[in-house]
Structure formats: C-alpha cells, structure tokens
Short mmCIF file of C-alpha atoms in Angstrom, two decimals:
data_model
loop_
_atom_site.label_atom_id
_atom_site.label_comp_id
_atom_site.label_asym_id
_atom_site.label_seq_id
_atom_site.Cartn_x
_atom_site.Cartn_y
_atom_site.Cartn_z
CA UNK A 4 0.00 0.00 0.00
CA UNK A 5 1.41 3.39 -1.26
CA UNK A 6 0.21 5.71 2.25
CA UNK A 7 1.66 8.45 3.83
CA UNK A 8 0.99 9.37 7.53
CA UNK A 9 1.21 12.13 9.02
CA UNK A 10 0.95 12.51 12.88
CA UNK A 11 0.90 15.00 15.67
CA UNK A 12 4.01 15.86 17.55
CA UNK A 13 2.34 13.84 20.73
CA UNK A 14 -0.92 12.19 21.40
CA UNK A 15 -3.06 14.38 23.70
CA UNK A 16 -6.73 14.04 25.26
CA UNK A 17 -9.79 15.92 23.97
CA UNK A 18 -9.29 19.54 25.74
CA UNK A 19 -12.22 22.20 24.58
CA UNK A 20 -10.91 24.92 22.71
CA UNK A 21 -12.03 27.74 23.86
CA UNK A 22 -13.69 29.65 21.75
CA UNK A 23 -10.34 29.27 19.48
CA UNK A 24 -11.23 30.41 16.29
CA UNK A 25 -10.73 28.86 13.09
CA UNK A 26 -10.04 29.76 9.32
CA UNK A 27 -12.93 29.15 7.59
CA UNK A 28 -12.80 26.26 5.13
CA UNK A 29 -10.40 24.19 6.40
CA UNK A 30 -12.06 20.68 6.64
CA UNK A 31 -11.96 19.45 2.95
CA UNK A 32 -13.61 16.49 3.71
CA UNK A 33 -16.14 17.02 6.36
CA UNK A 34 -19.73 15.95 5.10
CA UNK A 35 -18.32 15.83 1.33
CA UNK A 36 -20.12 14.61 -1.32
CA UNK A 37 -20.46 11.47 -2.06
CA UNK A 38 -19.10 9.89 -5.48
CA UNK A 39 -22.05 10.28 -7.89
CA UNK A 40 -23.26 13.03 -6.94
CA UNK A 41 -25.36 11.73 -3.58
CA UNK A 42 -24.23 14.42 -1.03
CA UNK A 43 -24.90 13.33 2.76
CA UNK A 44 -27.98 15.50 2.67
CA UNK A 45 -29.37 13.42 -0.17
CA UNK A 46 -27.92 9.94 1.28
CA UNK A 47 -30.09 10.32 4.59
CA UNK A 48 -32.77 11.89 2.78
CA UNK A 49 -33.43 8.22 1.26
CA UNK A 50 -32.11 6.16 4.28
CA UNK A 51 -35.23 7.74 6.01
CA UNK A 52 -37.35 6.66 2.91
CA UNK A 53 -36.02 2.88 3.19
CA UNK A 54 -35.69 2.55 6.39
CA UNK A 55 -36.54 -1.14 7.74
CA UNK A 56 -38.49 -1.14 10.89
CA UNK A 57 -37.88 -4.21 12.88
CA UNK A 58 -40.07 -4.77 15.98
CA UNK A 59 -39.41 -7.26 18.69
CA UNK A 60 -36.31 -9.47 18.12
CA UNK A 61 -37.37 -11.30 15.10
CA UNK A 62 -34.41 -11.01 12.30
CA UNK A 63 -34.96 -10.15 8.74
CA UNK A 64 -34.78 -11.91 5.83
CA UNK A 65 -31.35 -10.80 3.99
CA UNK A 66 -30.77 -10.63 0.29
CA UNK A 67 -27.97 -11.12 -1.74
CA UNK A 68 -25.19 -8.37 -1.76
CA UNK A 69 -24.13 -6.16 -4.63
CA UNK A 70 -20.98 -6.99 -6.20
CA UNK A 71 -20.56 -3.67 -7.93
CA UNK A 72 -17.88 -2.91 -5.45
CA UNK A 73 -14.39 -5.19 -4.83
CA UNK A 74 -14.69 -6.24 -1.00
CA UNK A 75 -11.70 -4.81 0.81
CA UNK A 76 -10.30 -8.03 2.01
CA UNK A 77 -7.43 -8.00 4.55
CA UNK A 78 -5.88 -10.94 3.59
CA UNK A 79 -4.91 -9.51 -0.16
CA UNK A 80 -2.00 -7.43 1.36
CA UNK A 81 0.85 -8.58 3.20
CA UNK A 82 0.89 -6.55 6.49
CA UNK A 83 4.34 -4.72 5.45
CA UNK A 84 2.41 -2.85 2.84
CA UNK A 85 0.02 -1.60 5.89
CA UNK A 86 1.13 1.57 8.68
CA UNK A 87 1.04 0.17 11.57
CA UNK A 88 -1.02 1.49 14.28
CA UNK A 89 0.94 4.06 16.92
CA UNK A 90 0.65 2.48 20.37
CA UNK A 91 -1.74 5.90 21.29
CA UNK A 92 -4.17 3.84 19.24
CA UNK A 93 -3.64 0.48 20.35
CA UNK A 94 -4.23 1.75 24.29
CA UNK A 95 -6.51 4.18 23.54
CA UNK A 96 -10.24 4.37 25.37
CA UNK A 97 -12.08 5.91 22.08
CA UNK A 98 -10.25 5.20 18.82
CA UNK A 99 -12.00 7.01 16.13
CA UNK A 100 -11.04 5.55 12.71
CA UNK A 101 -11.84 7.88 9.73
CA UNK A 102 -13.00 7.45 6.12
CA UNK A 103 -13.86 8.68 2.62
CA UNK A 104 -16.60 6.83 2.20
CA UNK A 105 -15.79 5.40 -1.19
CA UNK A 106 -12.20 4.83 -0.96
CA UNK A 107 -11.52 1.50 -1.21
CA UNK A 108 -7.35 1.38 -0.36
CA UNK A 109 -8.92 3.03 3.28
CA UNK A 110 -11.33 0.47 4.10
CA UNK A 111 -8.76 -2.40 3.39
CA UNK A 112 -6.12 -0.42 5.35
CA UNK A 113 -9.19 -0.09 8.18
CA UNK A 114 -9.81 -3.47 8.40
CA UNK A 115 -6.46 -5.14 8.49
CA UNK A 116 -5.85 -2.05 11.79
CA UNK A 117 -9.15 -3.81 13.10
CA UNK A 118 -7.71 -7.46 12.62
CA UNK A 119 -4.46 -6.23 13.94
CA UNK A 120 -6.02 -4.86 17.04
CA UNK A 121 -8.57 -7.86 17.66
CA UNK A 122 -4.96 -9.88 17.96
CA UNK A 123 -3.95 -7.20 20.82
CA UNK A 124 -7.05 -6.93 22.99
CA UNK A 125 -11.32 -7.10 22.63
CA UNK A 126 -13.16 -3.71 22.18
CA UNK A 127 -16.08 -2.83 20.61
CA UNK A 128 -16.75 -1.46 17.16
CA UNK A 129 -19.30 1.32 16.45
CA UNK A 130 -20.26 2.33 13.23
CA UNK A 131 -21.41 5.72 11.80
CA UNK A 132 -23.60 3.62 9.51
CA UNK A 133 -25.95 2.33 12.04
CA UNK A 134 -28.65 4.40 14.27
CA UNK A 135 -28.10 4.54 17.93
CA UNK A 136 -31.59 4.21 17.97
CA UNK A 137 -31.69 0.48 16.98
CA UNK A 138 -29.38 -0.47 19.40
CA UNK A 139 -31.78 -2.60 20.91
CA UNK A 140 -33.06 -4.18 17.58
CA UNK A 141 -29.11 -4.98 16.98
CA UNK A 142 -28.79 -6.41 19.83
CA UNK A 143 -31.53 -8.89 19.51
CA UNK A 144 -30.22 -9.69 16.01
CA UNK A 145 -26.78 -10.30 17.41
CA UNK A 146 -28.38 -12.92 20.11
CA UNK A 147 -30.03 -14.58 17.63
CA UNK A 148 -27.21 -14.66 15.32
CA UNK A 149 -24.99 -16.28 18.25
CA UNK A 150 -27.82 -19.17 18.66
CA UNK A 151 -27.89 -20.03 14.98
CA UNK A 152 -24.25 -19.61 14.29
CA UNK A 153 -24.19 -22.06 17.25
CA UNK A 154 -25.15 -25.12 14.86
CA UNK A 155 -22.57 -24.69 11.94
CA UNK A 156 -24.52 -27.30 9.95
CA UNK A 157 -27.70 -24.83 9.71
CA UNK A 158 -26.53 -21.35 10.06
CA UNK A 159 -26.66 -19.00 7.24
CA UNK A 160 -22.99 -18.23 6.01
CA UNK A 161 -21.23 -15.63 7.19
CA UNK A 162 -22.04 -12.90 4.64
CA UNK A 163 -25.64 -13.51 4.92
CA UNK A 164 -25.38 -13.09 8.87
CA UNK A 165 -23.53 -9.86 7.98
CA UNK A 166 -26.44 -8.40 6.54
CA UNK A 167 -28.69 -9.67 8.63
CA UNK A 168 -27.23 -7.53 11.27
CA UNK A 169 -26.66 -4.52 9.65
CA UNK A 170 -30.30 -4.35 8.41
CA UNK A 171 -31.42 -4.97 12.14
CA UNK A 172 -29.28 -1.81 12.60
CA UNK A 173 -30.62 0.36 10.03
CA UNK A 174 -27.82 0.36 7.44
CA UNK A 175 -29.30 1.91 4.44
CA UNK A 176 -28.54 -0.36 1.49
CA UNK A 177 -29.43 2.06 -1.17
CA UNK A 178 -26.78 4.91 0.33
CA UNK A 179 -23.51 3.26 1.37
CA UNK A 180 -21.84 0.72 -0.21
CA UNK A 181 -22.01 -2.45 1.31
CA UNK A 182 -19.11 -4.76 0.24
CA UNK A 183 -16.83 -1.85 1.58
CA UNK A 184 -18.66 -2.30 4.64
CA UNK A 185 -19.50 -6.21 5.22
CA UNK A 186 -15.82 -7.02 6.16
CA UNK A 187 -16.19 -5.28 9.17
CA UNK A 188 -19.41 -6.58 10.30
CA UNK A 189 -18.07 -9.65 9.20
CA UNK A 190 -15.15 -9.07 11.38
CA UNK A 191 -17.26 -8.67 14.67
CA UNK A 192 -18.93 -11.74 14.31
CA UNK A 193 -15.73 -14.04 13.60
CA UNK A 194 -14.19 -12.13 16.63
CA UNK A 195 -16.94 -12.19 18.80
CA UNK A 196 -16.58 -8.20 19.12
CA UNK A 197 -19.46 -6.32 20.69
CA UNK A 198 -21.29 -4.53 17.74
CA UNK A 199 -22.83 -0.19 18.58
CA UNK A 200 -25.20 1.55 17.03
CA UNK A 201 -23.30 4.86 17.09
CA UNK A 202 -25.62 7.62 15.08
CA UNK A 203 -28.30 9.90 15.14
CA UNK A 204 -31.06 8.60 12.75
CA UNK A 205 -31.88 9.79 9.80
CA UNK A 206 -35.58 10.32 10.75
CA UNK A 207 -34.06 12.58 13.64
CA UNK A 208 -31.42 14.43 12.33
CA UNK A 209 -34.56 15.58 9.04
CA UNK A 210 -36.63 16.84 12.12
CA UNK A 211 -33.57 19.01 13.92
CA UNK A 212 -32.59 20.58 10.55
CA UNK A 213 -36.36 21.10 10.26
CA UNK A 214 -36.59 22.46 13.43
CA UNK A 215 -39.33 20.43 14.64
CA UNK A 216 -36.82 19.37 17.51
CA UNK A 217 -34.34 21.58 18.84
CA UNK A 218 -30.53 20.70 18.56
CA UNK A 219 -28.32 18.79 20.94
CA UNK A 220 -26.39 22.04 23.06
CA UNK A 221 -23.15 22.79 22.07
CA UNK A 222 -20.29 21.28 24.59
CA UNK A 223 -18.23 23.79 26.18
CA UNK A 224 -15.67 25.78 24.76
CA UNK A 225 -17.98 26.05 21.40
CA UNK A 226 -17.73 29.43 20.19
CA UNK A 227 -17.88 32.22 17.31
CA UNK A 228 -14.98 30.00 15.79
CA UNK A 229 -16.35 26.37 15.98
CA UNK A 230 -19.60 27.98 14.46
CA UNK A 231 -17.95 29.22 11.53
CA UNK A 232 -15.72 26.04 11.20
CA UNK A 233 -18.92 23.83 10.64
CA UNK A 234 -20.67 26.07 8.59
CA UNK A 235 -17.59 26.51 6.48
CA UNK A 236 -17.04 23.01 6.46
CA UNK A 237 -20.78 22.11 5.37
CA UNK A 238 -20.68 25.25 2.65
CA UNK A 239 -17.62 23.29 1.05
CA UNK A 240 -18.68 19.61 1.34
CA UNK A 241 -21.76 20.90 -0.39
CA UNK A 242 -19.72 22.34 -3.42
CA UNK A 243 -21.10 26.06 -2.11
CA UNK A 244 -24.54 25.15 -3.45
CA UNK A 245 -26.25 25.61 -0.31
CA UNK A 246 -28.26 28.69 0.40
CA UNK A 247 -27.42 29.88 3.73
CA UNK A 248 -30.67 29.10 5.68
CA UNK A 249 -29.48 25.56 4.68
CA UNK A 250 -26.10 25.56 5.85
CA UNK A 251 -27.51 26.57 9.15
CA UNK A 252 -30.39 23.98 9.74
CA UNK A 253 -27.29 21.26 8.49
CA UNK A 254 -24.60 22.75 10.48
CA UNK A 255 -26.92 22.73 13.83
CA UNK A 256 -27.93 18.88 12.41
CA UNK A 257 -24.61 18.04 11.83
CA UNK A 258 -23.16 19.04 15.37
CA UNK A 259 -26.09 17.17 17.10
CA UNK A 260 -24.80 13.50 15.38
CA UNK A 261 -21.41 14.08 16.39
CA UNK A 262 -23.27 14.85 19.81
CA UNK A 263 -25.34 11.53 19.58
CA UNK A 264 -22.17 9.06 18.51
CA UNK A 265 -19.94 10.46 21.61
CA UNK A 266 -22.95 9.85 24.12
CA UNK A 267 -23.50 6.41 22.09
CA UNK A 268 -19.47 5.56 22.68
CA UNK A 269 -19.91 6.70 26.36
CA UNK A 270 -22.99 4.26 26.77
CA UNK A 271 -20.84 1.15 25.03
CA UNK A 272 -17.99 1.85 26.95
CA UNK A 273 -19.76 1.92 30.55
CA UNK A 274 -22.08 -0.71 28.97
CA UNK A 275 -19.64 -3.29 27.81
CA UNK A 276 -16.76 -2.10 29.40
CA UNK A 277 -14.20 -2.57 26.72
CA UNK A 278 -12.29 -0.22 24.40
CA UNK A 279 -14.41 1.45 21.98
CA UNK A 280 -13.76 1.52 17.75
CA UNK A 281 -15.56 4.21 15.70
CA UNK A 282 -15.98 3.68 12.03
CA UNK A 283 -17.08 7.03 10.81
CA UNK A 284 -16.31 9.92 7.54
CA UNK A 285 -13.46 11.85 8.68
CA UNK A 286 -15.94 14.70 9.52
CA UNK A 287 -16.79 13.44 12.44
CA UNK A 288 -13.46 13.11 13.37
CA UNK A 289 -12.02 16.47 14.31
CA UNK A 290 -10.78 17.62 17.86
CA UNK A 291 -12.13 20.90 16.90
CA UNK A 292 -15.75 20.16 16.41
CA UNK A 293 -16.12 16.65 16.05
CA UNK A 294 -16.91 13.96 17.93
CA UNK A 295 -13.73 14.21 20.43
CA UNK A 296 -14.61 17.61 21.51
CA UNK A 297 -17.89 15.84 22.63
CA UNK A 298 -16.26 13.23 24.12
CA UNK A 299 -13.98 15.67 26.26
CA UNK A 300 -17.30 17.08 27.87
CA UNK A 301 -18.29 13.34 28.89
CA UNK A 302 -15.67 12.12 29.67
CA UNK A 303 -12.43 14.49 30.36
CA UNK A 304 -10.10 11.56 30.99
CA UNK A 305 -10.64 9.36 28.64
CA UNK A 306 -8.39 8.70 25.92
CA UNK A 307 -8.88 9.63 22.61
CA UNK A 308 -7.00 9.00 19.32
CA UNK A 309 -8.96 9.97 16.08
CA UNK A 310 -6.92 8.86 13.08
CA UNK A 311 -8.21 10.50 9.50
CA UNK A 312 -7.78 8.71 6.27
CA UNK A 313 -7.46 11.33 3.51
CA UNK A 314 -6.23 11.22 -0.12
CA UNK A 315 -3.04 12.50 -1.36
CA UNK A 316 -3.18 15.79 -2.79
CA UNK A 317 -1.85 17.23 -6.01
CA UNK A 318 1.89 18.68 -5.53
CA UNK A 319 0.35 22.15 -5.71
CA UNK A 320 -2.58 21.03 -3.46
CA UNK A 321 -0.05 20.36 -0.19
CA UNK A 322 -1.04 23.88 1.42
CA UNK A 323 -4.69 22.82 1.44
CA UNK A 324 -3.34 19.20 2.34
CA UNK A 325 -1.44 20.73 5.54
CA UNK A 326 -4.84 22.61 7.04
CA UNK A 327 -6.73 19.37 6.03
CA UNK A 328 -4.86 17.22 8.09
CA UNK A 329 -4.62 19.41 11.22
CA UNK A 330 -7.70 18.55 12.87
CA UNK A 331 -7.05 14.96 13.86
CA UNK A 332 -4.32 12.90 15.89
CA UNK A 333 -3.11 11.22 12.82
CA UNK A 334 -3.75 11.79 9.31
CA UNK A 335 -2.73 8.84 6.62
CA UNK A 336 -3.08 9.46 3.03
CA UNK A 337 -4.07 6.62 0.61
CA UNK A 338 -3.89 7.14 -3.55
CA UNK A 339 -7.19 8.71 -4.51
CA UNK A 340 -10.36 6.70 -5.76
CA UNK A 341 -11.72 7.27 -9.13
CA UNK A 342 -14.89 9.19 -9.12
CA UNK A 343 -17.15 11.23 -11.21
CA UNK A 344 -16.82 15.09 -10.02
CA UNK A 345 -19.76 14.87 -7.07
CA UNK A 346 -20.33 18.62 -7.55
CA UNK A 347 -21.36 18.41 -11.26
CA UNK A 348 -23.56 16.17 -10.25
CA UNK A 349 -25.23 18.17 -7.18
CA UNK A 350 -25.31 21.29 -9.86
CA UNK A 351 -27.42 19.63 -11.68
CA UNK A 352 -29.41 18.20 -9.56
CA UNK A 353 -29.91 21.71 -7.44
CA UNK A 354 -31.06 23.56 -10.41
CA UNK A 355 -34.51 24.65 -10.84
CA UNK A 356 -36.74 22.55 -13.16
CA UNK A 357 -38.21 24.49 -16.08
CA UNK A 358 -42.19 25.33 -15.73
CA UNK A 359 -44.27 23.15 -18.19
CA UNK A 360 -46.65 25.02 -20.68
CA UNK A 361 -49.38 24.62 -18.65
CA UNK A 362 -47.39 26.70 -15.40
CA UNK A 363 -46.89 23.86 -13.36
#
C-alpha cells in the first residue's frame, strides 16, 4: 500500500478549545459529497425513505449483496504494505477511525488495523452507519445470530449473517456501499466483538434541521470559531450550493450527530466495558468540532485517538493538504479513488426545473 501518515508531535486528550477560532474552510472532507453526486444530505434523505423497521427481536430476511464494489479483504495485502497502528491507538479508550466513504485502499487499510487490534485486545466497534436508535433491535439480532451460528450445519454463512445484522441496525442499502462495509461486520462476528449503534437517525437528524426538535447544546468551549468552522465546512462539502438558511439547519444537524455518537461511545464503553472503535467519515473526526470535543465534555479523561484517512493531494494542493490534516491525531493518506466530479452532479441536480406550458 502506497500511504503516507502524518501525525501530531504527541498524542493528547480531547481539551475544549475555547472559543479558538478557526479559518474558515479548512475541513476538505467534512460531510463531502459522495461519489455520484449523492451528497450526505441526499444519502439520509433516502435512508429515512427505506428505512426497515424491525419490531421485537425477530431477524430479517437478507438478500444477496451487490458486487458492484471489490470487497476490501485483509488478507490480499501482506501486512508490510500496511502503517502500523501508533501504540496511542492500540491503548486508547475511544479510537476514532476515519474514512472517505468510497475509498476502497482506506477500508482495506481499516480493516487489516481492526484485525491487527482484535490480535492485541477485545473492544467494541461502532459504526457511523448504524442508528443509535436500533441499538436494541441490533442487539436482539446479534443474540439470535450467536444461537444459529451455534449449529454450523444450519446457520446462514457468514455474509448472509452480515447483513442480517446490519439491516437490524438500520444500514441503508441504497446509500452506502455495502461490500466496503461487510468485512467489518463480518469481522465482529468471527471475533466475537461487541457490535454499537453509534448515530443519530436519519428520521431525527430531518426533524432538527427542520426544526421540529431543537438541537443537541453545544459542549463547552464552542464558540464564534467552531460555528464558523462547521458552517464553512458544510458550505464546502456541499460544493457552495447551499443557500445559507441551509447551511444553518445542516450545520446545527450536523453538530447534534457528532453529539449523539460520543454519548453512544460513552454508553458502550460503561455498557460493555471494553475499548471502543468508531468507524465514521473523517468529519466526524475532528478535535475541533467533532466527535472528540464531545467526548472531552463526557468524559475528560478518557483517551482519545482519532486517526483520518485522507487522499493525497496534487503537488500544488499540499497547502490545502497541511490545514486538512490538522484537525485529527493522525492523518494517513491513501492514492485517490476514481470518481465522477460529485459537484457536477449536485449542480445539476440543485437547479430549478423548467415550468411546463401549462405553469406547473
């Protein structure tokens, strides 16, 4: 694996900043578009429309998966070609593992760090993918997984338990990419690794940037600059398409799901009591407004590593690179994947529809 890593000059804990203020803008990645032109706003927009509802603990019937994506298998790379983990990680209470969602070199670099830690020590794995809210339905899945798999001779194989889970959990099929995804689950249930529901739901996150609800409060030290960061941050992961009003109502949306998956790692840890993994976008991921300034508040001890895997920049793009990576503990590049421009996509799709003859 051709990555570069980057890291800060020591680990630290989750401190609040302040009111320290930020240059707008300097997130790249936070709540980016996805490839083909599905930006997060339009991703959860149609999670909410799919959404399985599971009642009681009965499991789901699962479906083949798509194979429109290679899975990132661990096993296709000797472990030389993979950065190790720093021993902050490896010890750390909250290790938050970042993402571009798409990027297929991260998730196989992401899953041979999770096989390489199972080797070292349990901990739990909670996944931006899946809604704290069906914690409970996940859990029931997961029992009923552990009776079936049980009886080798009748169980479903593993990929088809996989699913089964993640559906009980609310993955939305239709949005993410599931092969990139799968190994993990997958992962859990060879290693017998607690499995979280770590987000805000789609459903709930529509009503607080609809302001039928009001927002989670912002922790302390959130000031003029932490405002500005996200909104900057959600102006440029939305290609600058967003009218204002928007950015607002997705900013005050956005802050209250980083809120939701530290109070959801908190729970798992005190729940479980194990070391907690978060698979999430890099987004989520910064010290400055991310989910480790929220996990500071909860739990000022703790220790947190957030580790952000980003995409190597053009030679004339390493300025941008540098503010990109400053956010997290660790930043690791990977090659970049092959995609479409997502903003010519959300142009289109943003523009106004001509009236038909008739005015409507």
């Amino acid at each position: 694996m051709n990555a570069t890593v980057h890291e800060r000059p020591a680990p630290r804990r989750p401190v609040p900043p302040a009111g320290r203020s930020l240059t707008p803008g300097r997130s790249l990645t936070f709540g980016r578009a996805a490839p083909g032109g599905v930006d997060v706003a339009v991703r959860l927009a149609g999670a909410l429309a799919i959404a399985v509802a599971l009642m009681g603990c009965a499991a789901s019937s699962s479906s083949s998966p798509a194979d429109a994506v290679p899975p990132p298998a661990a096993s296709t790379s000797p472990s030389a070609a993979f950065p190790p983990l720093p021993p902050a990680a490896v010890d750390a209470d909250f290790l938050l593992l970042g993402e571009l969602h798409d990027n297929v070199e991260q998730h196989r670099l992401r899953l041979h760090w999770l096989e390489t830690l199972a080797d070292r020590h349990p901990f739990a794995l909670a996944l931006e993918q899946f809604d704290a809210d069906r914690q409970e339905a996940l859990d029931c899945a997961r029992a009923e997984d552990t009776r079936e798999a049980a009886n080798p001779s009748t169980a479903p194989d593993l990929a088809s338990r996989a699913r089964r889970i993640a559906q009980a959990a609310g993955f939305a099929f239709d949005g993410w990419e599931w092969d990139l995804y799968r190994p993990a689950i997958e992962l859990a249930l060879r290693r017998g690794l607690p499995l979280v529901a770590a987000n805000l739901s789609p459903a709930d996150t529509t009503l607080v940037a609809k302001g039928s609800v009001p927002p989670a409060p912002p922790p302390p030290g959130w000031g003029a600059g932490e405002t500005e960061a996200m909104r900057a941050s959600i102006r440029q992961g939305h290609c600058g398409l967003l009218p204002e009003r928007a950015v607002d109502a997705m900013a005050a949306a956005q802050r209250t799901r980083d809120d939701r998956i530290a109070r959801a790692l908190v729970e798992a840890r005190e729940r479980i009591g194990l070391p907690v993994v978060l698979l999430a976008g890099n987004g989520h991921l910064r010290r400055d407004i991310g989910v480790p300034l929220h996990l500071a508040a909860l739990r000022p001890q703790a220790r947190v590593v957030s580790i952000a895997l980003l995409e190597r920049p053009e030679a004339e793009d390493e300025g941008a690179a540098e503010a990109e990576r400053s956010p997290f503990d660790l930043a690791v590049q990977t090659d970049a994947q092959p995609r479409e421009d997502p903003c010519a996509a959300l142009r289109e799709r943003m523009q106004p529809r001509p009236r038909s003859a008739d005015g409507r």
